[in-house]
Coordinates of C-alpha atoms in Angstrom, one line a residue:
X378 CA -28.8 51.2 -22.0
X379 CA -29.9 48.4 -19.0
X380 CA -31.2 51.2 -17.3
X381 CA -33.5 53.2 -19.9
X382 CA -35.0 49.4 -20.5
X383 CA -35.6 49.1 -16.7
X384 CA -33.8 45.5 -17.0
X385 CA -32.7 44.4 -13.5
X386 CA -29.1 43.7 -13.1
X387 CA -27.2 41.9 -10.8
X388 CA -23.4 43.2 -10.3
X389 CA -21.1 40.0 -10.1
X390 CA -17.5 39.1 -11.5
X391 CA -16.7 38.3 -14.9
X392 CA -17.8 34.8 -15.6
X393 CA -20.4 34.5 -13.1
X394 CA -24.2 34.7 -14.0
X395 CA -26.7 35.3 -11.2
X396 CA -31.0 34.4 -12.0
X397 CA -33.1 35.8 -9.8
X398 CA -36.5 34.1 -9.2
X399 CA -39.5 35.1 -7.0
X400 CA -41.5 32.4 -5.6
X401 CA -44.5 33.3 -2.9
X402 CA -42.6 36.7 -2.2
X403 CA -39.6 34.7 -1.6
X404 CA -36.5 35.7 -3.4
X405 CA -34.3 33.4 -4.6
X406 CA -30.8 33.6 -6.5
X407 CA -29.5 30.8 -9.4
X408 CA -25.8 31.7 -9.3
X409 CA -23.4 29.7 -11.3
X410 CA -19.2 30.4 -11.7
X411 CA -18.9 28.8 -15.8
X412 CA -15.0 29.4 -15.3
X413 CA -12.3 27.8 -13.5
X414 CA -11.3 30.4 -11.4
X415 CA -12.6 30.6 -7.5
X416 CA -15.0 33.1 -7.8
X417 CA -16.9 35.4 -4.7
X418 CA -20.5 36.5 -4.6
X419 CA -21.5 38.3 -1.6
X420 CA -19.3 36.8 0.8
X421 CA -19.7 33.4 -0.5
X422 CA -16.8 31.6 -2.7
X423 CA -17.6 30.0 -5.5
X424 CA -15.4 26.4 -7.1
X425 CA -14.3 26.3 -10.4
X426 CA -17.8 25.8 -12.4
X427 CA -20.0 25.3 -9.1
X428 CA -23.4 26.3 -8.5
X429 CA -25.8 27.5 -5.7
X430 CA -29.1 28.9 -5.1
X431 CA -29.2 31.5 -2.1
X432 CA -32.4 32.4 -0.5
X433 CA -33.0 35.5 0.4

């Protein structure tokens, strides 16, 4: 369904939300761990309820 609607989807662990933003041709990922567990996204560890902004 996501592919048919042409919606970009970023794979992540359950409980991890990722929002992509593009500013002046630079990509930023807002990564939010909404759980009380440690999660990993692209090799970066996120503590419980931790958020980070990653520049690509």
